[in-house]
Amino acid sequence: MTTIPTLARLADHVDRLGAEHPPLPLAAVDFTVRRPAVLAARFGGVLDYMARAELEVERNVLELTTLLPDPPALDRRFYTEVWGPQEKQHGLILDELQRRLGLPSATTDLTSVSAKLRLVGLLAHLAPVQDVVRMLYYLTGMTTERSALLAYHRLHDGAVALGERAVAETVVTPIRRQEPGHYAYYQLAARRLWSELSGWQRWLVRRLRAVSFTPVGAGTREQRADVGEMMLELGIDGPDEAGALAAEVTRVERELLGAQGRGLRVPPYVARAFRDAVELAEQRRTERAVS
């Protein structure tokens, strides 16, 4: 039986993250690249997507402020003092690498909050609804951080294979070292909150998760194609590979939301989202080749 994490354990985790993993200084990065054109051609799409997703942390915090009008103090501390500053530095480092490869800087949206999120935020003033929204926030955080970690692993190995040791060891390795701590916070918080939700709240979480899931930073068709482009460049280019990715990033979600008990290896909405992203990227590549 899984032990329900205590609030003290969560607080200790945030304390440790803040103390042991300060935001990465840009000055500590060695941006030496042996073959810029080769690295750009091989992983340009990965770098662009990851840089944009990391840099848009400022908008993510605005969205959280809208969605969670009265969040627990520990959540607020986590995303304003630990997660936010760390992610922003990840984005700045990746974007600087893009520029040094001769690629354009990431195009970011740091201020927009959709009308749909504003409406959910109004409903979240009701405490039971805010708990549902918090659960969705933790689930999204888990899939996002796990996906990022797996992507950074593949990017690291790809950079090493190209002989780009400086990029692998001073860009990718320090960034990916900070992602598991974020994932652990979301997992601990999700387990704790799920144990406190009523039956109707759990039902609503399942329904909303199924209809709202999308990869991070992929609110438009073009951005979903960007996710697919990243997956293709990282070698996640077939149904088996995409399925394995979806299974890996939803392990705890399957357990909590009951998909595992129904014999589902991967929640269908996650598998569908990753499959659609790859199909959109392949379609875009075909259209560009024709034009």
Tab-separated table of C-alpha atoms in Angstrom:
chain	number	residue	atom	x	y	z
A	1	MET	CA	0.000	0.000	0.000
A	2	THR	CA	1.347	3.436	-0.954
A	3	THR	CA	2.070	5.744	1.971
A	4	ILE	CA	0.335	9.115	1.713
A	5	PRO	CA	3.013	11.870	1.760
A	6	THR	CA	2.781	14.285	4.660
A	7	LEU	CA	2.814	18.049	4.268
A	8	ALA	CA	6.092	18.123	6.200
A	9	ARG	CA	7.653	15.772	3.654
A	10	LEU	CA	6.538	18.045	0.817
A	11	ALA	CA	7.937	21.108	2.578
A	12	ASP	CA	11.271	19.347	3.185
A	13	HIS	CA	11.418	18.461	-0.496
A	14	VAL	CA	10.906	22.082	-1.548
A	15	ASP	CA	13.543	23.230	0.965
A	16	ARG	CA	16.032	20.742	-0.446
A	17	LEU	CA	15.321	21.708	-4.048
A	18	GLY	CA	15.888	25.369	-3.268
A	19	ALA	CA	19.117	24.696	-1.385
A	20	GLU	CA	20.681	22.068	-3.635
A	21	HIS	CA	19.537	23.246	-7.066
A	22	PRO	CA	19.753	27.017	-7.494
A	23	PRO	CA	18.996	28.435	-10.964
A	24	LEU	CA	21.785	27.572	-13.405
A	25	PRO	CA	24.097	30.519	-14.166
A	26	LEU	CA	24.557	31.276	-17.841
A	27	ALA	CA	28.256	31.988	-17.195
A	28	ALA	CA	28.859	28.352	-16.207
A	29	VAL	CA	27.866	27.032	-19.643
A	30	ASP	CA	30.437	26.140	-22.286
A	31	PHE	CA	28.732	26.947	-25.593
A	32	THR	CA	31.577	25.523	-27.679
A	33	VAL	CA	30.127	23.682	-30.682
A	34	ARG	CA	32.333	21.781	-33.124
A	35	ARG	CA	29.860	21.587	-36.026
A	36	PRO	CA	27.074	24.144	-35.514
A	37	ALA	CA	25.329	23.436	-38.817
A	38	VAL	CA	25.184	19.697	-38.130
A	39	LEU	CA	23.839	20.146	-34.596
A	40	ALA	CA	21.272	22.689	-35.817
A	41	ALA	CA	20.092	20.416	-38.622
A	42	ARG	CA	19.845	17.394	-36.312
A	43	PHE	CA	18.246	18.938	-33.230
A	44	GLY	CA	17.049	22.418	-34.194
A	45	GLY	CA	13.402	21.522	-33.668
A	46	VAL	CA	14.116	20.014	-30.255
A	47	LEU	CA	15.999	23.084	-29.083
A	48	ASP	CA	13.351	25.488	-30.349
A	49	TYR	CA	10.468	23.645	-28.700
A	50	MET	CA	12.288	23.068	-25.414
A	51	ALA	CA	13.536	26.659	-25.228
A	52	ARG	CA	10.043	28.014	-25.827
A	53	ALA	CA	8.422	25.666	-23.327
A	54	GLU	CA	10.968	26.554	-20.636
A	55	LEU	CA	10.869	30.304	-21.291
A	56	GLU	CA	7.091	30.426	-21.136
A	57	VAL	CA	7.252	29.687	-17.428
A	58	GLU	CA	6.312	33.338	-16.862
A	59	ARG	CA	2.984	32.785	-18.595
A	60	ASN	CA	2.554	29.490	-16.787
A	61	VAL	CA	2.774	31.309	-13.449
A	62	LEU	CA	0.150	33.803	-14.648
A	63	GLU	CA	-2.083	30.896	-15.619
A	64	LEU	CA	-1.591	29.265	-12.234
A	65	THR	CA	-2.473	32.520	-10.502
A	66	THR	CA	-5.678	32.602	-12.560
A	67	LEU	CA	-6.560	28.936	-12.130
A	68	LEU	CA	-5.716	28.751	-8.427
A	69	PRO	CA	-6.960	31.957	-6.775
A	70	ASP	CA	-6.150	30.621	-3.321
A	71	PRO	CA	-3.415	27.964	-3.684
A	72	PRO	CA	-1.726	26.290	-0.723
A	73	ALA	CA	1.261	28.331	0.430
A	74	LEU	CA	3.623	25.464	-0.382
A	75	ASP	CA	2.424	25.252	-3.998
A	76	ARG	CA	2.906	28.983	-4.425
A	77	ARG	CA	6.376	28.789	-2.916
A	78	PHE	CA	7.310	25.869	-5.145
A	79	TYR	CA	6.344	27.503	-8.438
A	80	THR	CA	7.475	31.048	-7.636
A	81	GLU	CA	10.718	30.366	-5.739
A	82	VAL	CA	11.974	27.030	-7.083
A	83	TRP	CA	10.362	25.758	-10.282
A	84	GLY	CA	9.865	29.119	-11.992
A	85	PRO	CA	13.412	30.510	-11.577
A	86	GLN	CA	14.981	27.179	-12.519
A	87	GLU	CA	12.864	26.721	-15.648
A	88	LYS	CA	13.453	30.288	-16.812
A	89	GLN	CA	17.217	29.729	-16.700
A	90	HIS	CA	16.822	26.489	-18.639
A	91	GLY	CA	15.051	28.458	-21.352
A	92	LEU	CA	17.648	31.217	-21.436
A	93	ILE	CA	20.470	28.681	-21.778
A	94	LEU	CA	18.745	26.745	-24.570
A	95	ASP	CA	17.837	29.955	-26.382
A	96	GLU	CA	21.413	31.208	-26.196
A	97	LEU	CA	22.570	27.893	-27.670
A	98	GLN	CA	20.085	28.370	-30.516
A	99	ARG	CA	21.477	31.810	-31.304
A	100	ARG	CA	25.031	30.492	-31.329
A	101	LEU	CA	23.953	27.840	-33.812
A	102	GLY	CA	22.618	30.545	-36.103
A	103	LEU	CA	18.996	29.688	-35.354
A	104	PRO	CA	16.315	32.270	-34.492
A	105	SER	CA	15.387	32.808	-30.860
A	106	ALA	CA	12.291	31.063	-29.568
A	107	THR	CA	9.035	32.897	-30.172
A	108	THR	CA	7.296	33.051	-26.799
A	109	ASP	CA	3.997	34.190	-25.351
A	110	LEU	CA	4.598	35.386	-21.798
A	111	THR	CA	1.386	37.271	-21.062
A	112	SER	CA	-1.701	35.610	-22.589
A	113	VAL	CA	-4.232	33.817	-20.412
A	114	SER	CA	-7.079	32.281	-22.398
A	115	ALA	CA	-10.733	33.041	-21.741
A	116	LYS	CA	-11.263	29.340	-20.973
A	117	LEU	CA	-8.686	29.443	-18.185
A	118	ARG	CA	-10.191	32.640	-16.802
A	119	LEU	CA	-13.581	30.948	-16.648
A	120	VAL	CA	-12.125	27.939	-14.846
A	121	GLY	CA	-10.432	30.365	-12.458
A	122	LEU	CA	-13.781	31.925	-11.596
A	123	LEU	CA	-15.223	28.508	-10.793
A	124	ALA	CA	-12.114	27.662	-8.771
A	125	HIS	CA	-13.101	30.231	-6.157
A	126	LEU	CA	-15.255	27.378	-4.875
A	127	ALA	CA	-12.911	25.316	-2.698
A	128	PRO	CA	-14.041	21.848	-3.941
A	129	VAL	CA	-13.538	22.956	-7.562
A	130	GLN	CA	-10.129	24.426	-6.781
A	131	ASP	CA	-9.065	21.041	-5.425
A	132	VAL	CA	-10.043	19.483	-8.770
A	133	VAL	CA	-8.044	22.141	-10.625
A	134	ARG	CA	-5.057	21.572	-8.342
A	135	MET	CA	-5.171	17.866	-9.135
A	136	LEU	CA	-5.125	18.630	-12.853
A	137	TYR	CA	-2.158	20.950	-12.251
A	138	TYR	CA	-0.220	18.163	-10.530
A	139	LEU	CA	-1.070	15.647	-13.272
A	140	THR	CA	0.035	18.081	-15.960
A	141	GLY	CA	3.223	18.785	-14.035
A	142	MET	CA	4.055	15.095	-13.844
A	143	THR	CA	3.612	14.423	-17.556
A	144	THR	CA	5.454	17.612	-18.490
A	145	GLU	CA	8.485	16.985	-16.301
A	146	ARG	CA	8.723	13.316	-17.176
A	147	SER	CA	8.471	14.084	-20.890
A	148	ALA	CA	11.152	16.746	-20.542
A	149	LEU	CA	13.485	14.398	-18.691
A	150	LEU	CA	13.167	11.703	-21.348
A	151	ALA	CA	13.705	14.290	-24.100
A	152	TYR	CA	16.834	15.618	-22.391
A	153	HIS	CA	18.204	12.080	-22.043
A	154	ARG	CA	17.864	11.546	-25.791
A	155	LEU	CA	19.214	15.005	-26.597
A	156	HIS	CA	22.250	14.330	-24.393
A	157	ASP	CA	22.958	11.014	-26.098
A	158	GLY	CA	22.454	12.592	-29.518
A	159	ALA	CA	24.858	15.431	-28.742
A	160	VAL	CA	27.469	12.936	-27.522
A	161	ALA	CA	27.046	10.874	-30.694
A	162	LEU	CA	27.744	14.021	-32.738
A	163	GLY	CA	30.880	14.728	-30.718
A	164	GLU	CA	29.356	17.802	-29.023
A	165	ARG	CA	30.605	17.067	-25.514
A	166	ALA	CA	30.412	20.657	-24.251
A	167	VAL	CA	26.728	20.893	-25.151
A	168	ALA	CA	25.988	17.495	-23.627
A	169	GLU	CA	27.818	18.095	-20.350
A	170	THR	CA	27.350	21.817	-19.652
A	171	VAL	CA	23.958	22.478	-21.268
A	172	VAL	CA	21.873	19.320	-21.195
A	173	THR	CA	23.229	17.506	-18.128
A	174	PRO	CA	22.759	20.381	-15.627
A	175	ILE	CA	19.245	21.047	-16.940
A	176	ARG	CA	18.107	17.439	-16.809
A	177	ARG	CA	19.543	17.115	-13.294
A	178	GLN	CA	16.916	19.582	-12.042
A	179	GLU	CA	13.856	18.015	-13.690
A	180	PRO	CA	13.420	14.958	-11.390
A	181	GLY	CA	12.966	17.202	-8.343
A	182	HIS	CA	10.072	18.977	-10.038
A	183	TYR	CA	8.521	15.658	-11.009
A	184	ALA	CA	8.873	14.363	-7.455
A	185	TYR	CA	7.038	17.382	-6.048
A	186	TYR	CA	4.093	16.917	-8.393
A	187	GLN	CA	3.955	13.202	-7.656
A	188	LEU	CA	4.007	13.649	-3.888
A	189	ALA	CA	1.445	16.444	-4.022
A	190	ALA	CA	-0.813	14.431	-6.353
A	191	ARG	CA	-0.777	11.372	-4.099
A	192	ARG	CA	-1.594	13.501	-1.066
A	193	LEU	CA	-4.451	15.404	-2.716
A	194	TRP	CA	-5.958	12.347	-4.444
A	195	SER	CA	-6.351	10.667	-1.049
A	196	GLU	CA	-8.433	13.657	0.101
A	197	LEU	CA	-10.783	14.013	-2.908
A	198	SER	CA	-14.384	12.838	-2.765
A	199	GLY	CA	-15.883	10.465	-5.297
A	200	TRP	CA	-17.469	13.193	-7.425
A	201	GLN	CA	-14.209	15.187	-7.441
A	202	ARG	CA	-12.270	12.160	-8.663
A	203	TRP	CA	-14.862	11.568	-11.374
A	204	LEU	CA	-14.568	15.199	-12.494
A	205	VAL	CA	-10.758	15.015	-12.552
A	206	ARG	CA	-10.936	11.967	-14.834
A	207	ARG	CA	-13.424	13.630	-17.178
A	208	LEU	CA	-11.598	16.965	-17.396
A	209	ARG	CA	-8.226	15.293	-17.837
A	210	ALA	CA	-9.538	13.198	-20.723
A	211	VAL	CA	-10.975	16.176	-22.631
A	212	SER	CA	-8.253	18.734	-21.875
A	213	PHE	CA	-4.952	16.862	-22.175
A	214	THR	CA	-2.409	18.299	-24.560
A	215	PRO	CA	1.402	18.301	-24.479
A	216	VAL	CA	2.841	21.347	-22.738
A	217	GLY	CA	3.087	24.456	-24.867
A	218	ALA	CA	0.953	22.935	-27.612
A	219	GLY	CA	-2.268	24.885	-27.617
A	220	THR	CA	-2.381	25.376	-31.405
A	221	ARG	CA	-2.128	23.040	-34.377
A	222	GLU	CA	1.274	24.478	-35.305
A	223	GLN	CA	2.586	23.997	-31.774
A	224	ARG	CA	1.333	20.406	-31.727
A	225	ALA	CA	3.291	19.866	-34.933
A	226	ASP	CA	6.327	21.315	-33.113
A	227	VAL	CA	5.918	18.623	-30.448
A	228	GLY	CA	5.776	16.006	-33.171
A	229	GLU	CA	8.878	17.495	-34.802
A	230	MET	CA	10.731	17.186	-31.518
A	231	MET	CA	9.630	13.560	-31.171
A	232	LEU	CA	10.767	12.739	-34.713
A	233	GLU	CA	14.181	14.360	-34.183
A	234	LEU	CA	14.603	12.357	-30.965
A	235	GLY	CA	13.802	9.095	-32.750
A	236	ILE	CA	10.277	8.708	-31.351
A	237	ASP	CA	8.918	8.134	-34.831
A	238	GLY	CA	6.616	5.134	-34.711
A	239	PRO	CA	3.558	3.909	-32.813
A	240	ASP	CA	5.653	1.652	-30.586
A	241	GLU	CA	8.034	4.448	-29.606
A	242	ALA	CA	5.212	6.941	-29.052
A	243	GLY	CA	3.317	4.362	-27.011
A	244	ALA	CA	6.355	3.671	-24.866
A	245	LEU	CA	6.766	7.419	-24.239
A	246	ALA	CA	3.108	7.804	-23.282
A	247	ALA	CA	3.320	4.821	-20.928
A	248	GLU	CA	6.437	6.177	-19.248
A	249	VAL	CA	5.107	9.694	-18.613
A	250	THR	CA	1.760	8.491	-17.195
A	251	ARG	CA	2.806	5.770	-14.760
A	252	VAL	CA	1.519	7.520	-11.638
A	253	GLU	CA	-1.486	8.983	-13.474
A	254	ARG	CA	-2.575	5.504	-14.563
A	255	GLU	CA	-2.337	4.320	-10.991
A	256	LEU	CA	-4.212	7.220	-9.412
A	257	LEU	CA	-6.942	7.669	-12.001
A	258	GLY	CA	-7.664	3.972	-12.301
A	259	ALA	CA	-6.604	3.220	-15.871
A	260	GLN	CA	-4.268	0.531	-14.584
A	261	GLY	CA	-7.157	-1.236	-12.874
A	262	ARG	CA	-9.088	-1.244	-16.163
A	263	GLY	CA	-6.164	-2.941	-17.921
A	264	LEU	CA	-5.068	0.163	-19.823
A	265	ARG	CA	-1.321	0.463	-20.368
A	266	VAL	CA	-1.648	4.073	-21.523
A	267	PRO	CA	-4.538	6.523	-21.016
A	268	PRO	CA	-6.073	6.775	-24.512
A	269	TYR	CA	-6.128	10.578	-24.476
A	270	VAL	CA	-2.355	10.701	-23.923
A	271	ALA	CA	-1.583	8.122	-26.602
A	272	ARG	CA	-3.860	9.970	-29.037
A	273	ALA	CA	-2.231	13.347	-28.327
A	274	PHE	CA	1.302	12.062	-28.984
A	275	ARG	CA	0.214	10.160	-32.086
A	276	ASP	CA	-1.557	13.215	-33.489
A	277	ALA	CA	1.521	15.373	-32.836
A	278	VAL	CA	3.735	13.045	-34.887
A	279	GLU	CA	1.180	12.890	-37.698
A	280	LEU	CA	0.967	16.697	-37.834
A	281	ALA	CA	4.764	16.974	-37.974
A	282	GLU	CA	4.986	14.424	-40.780
A	283	GLN	CA	2.249	16.248	-42.678
A	284	ARG	CA	4.080	19.555	-42.274
A	285	ARG	CA	7.330	18.027	-43.520
A	286	THR	CA	5.540	16.686	-46.599
A	287	GLU	CA	3.945	20.064	-47.330
A	288	ARG	CA	7.291	21.839	-47.026
A	289	ALA	CA	8.986	19.304	-49.295
A	290	VAL	CA	6.322	19.800	-51.963
A	291	SER	CA	6.450	23.601	-51.785
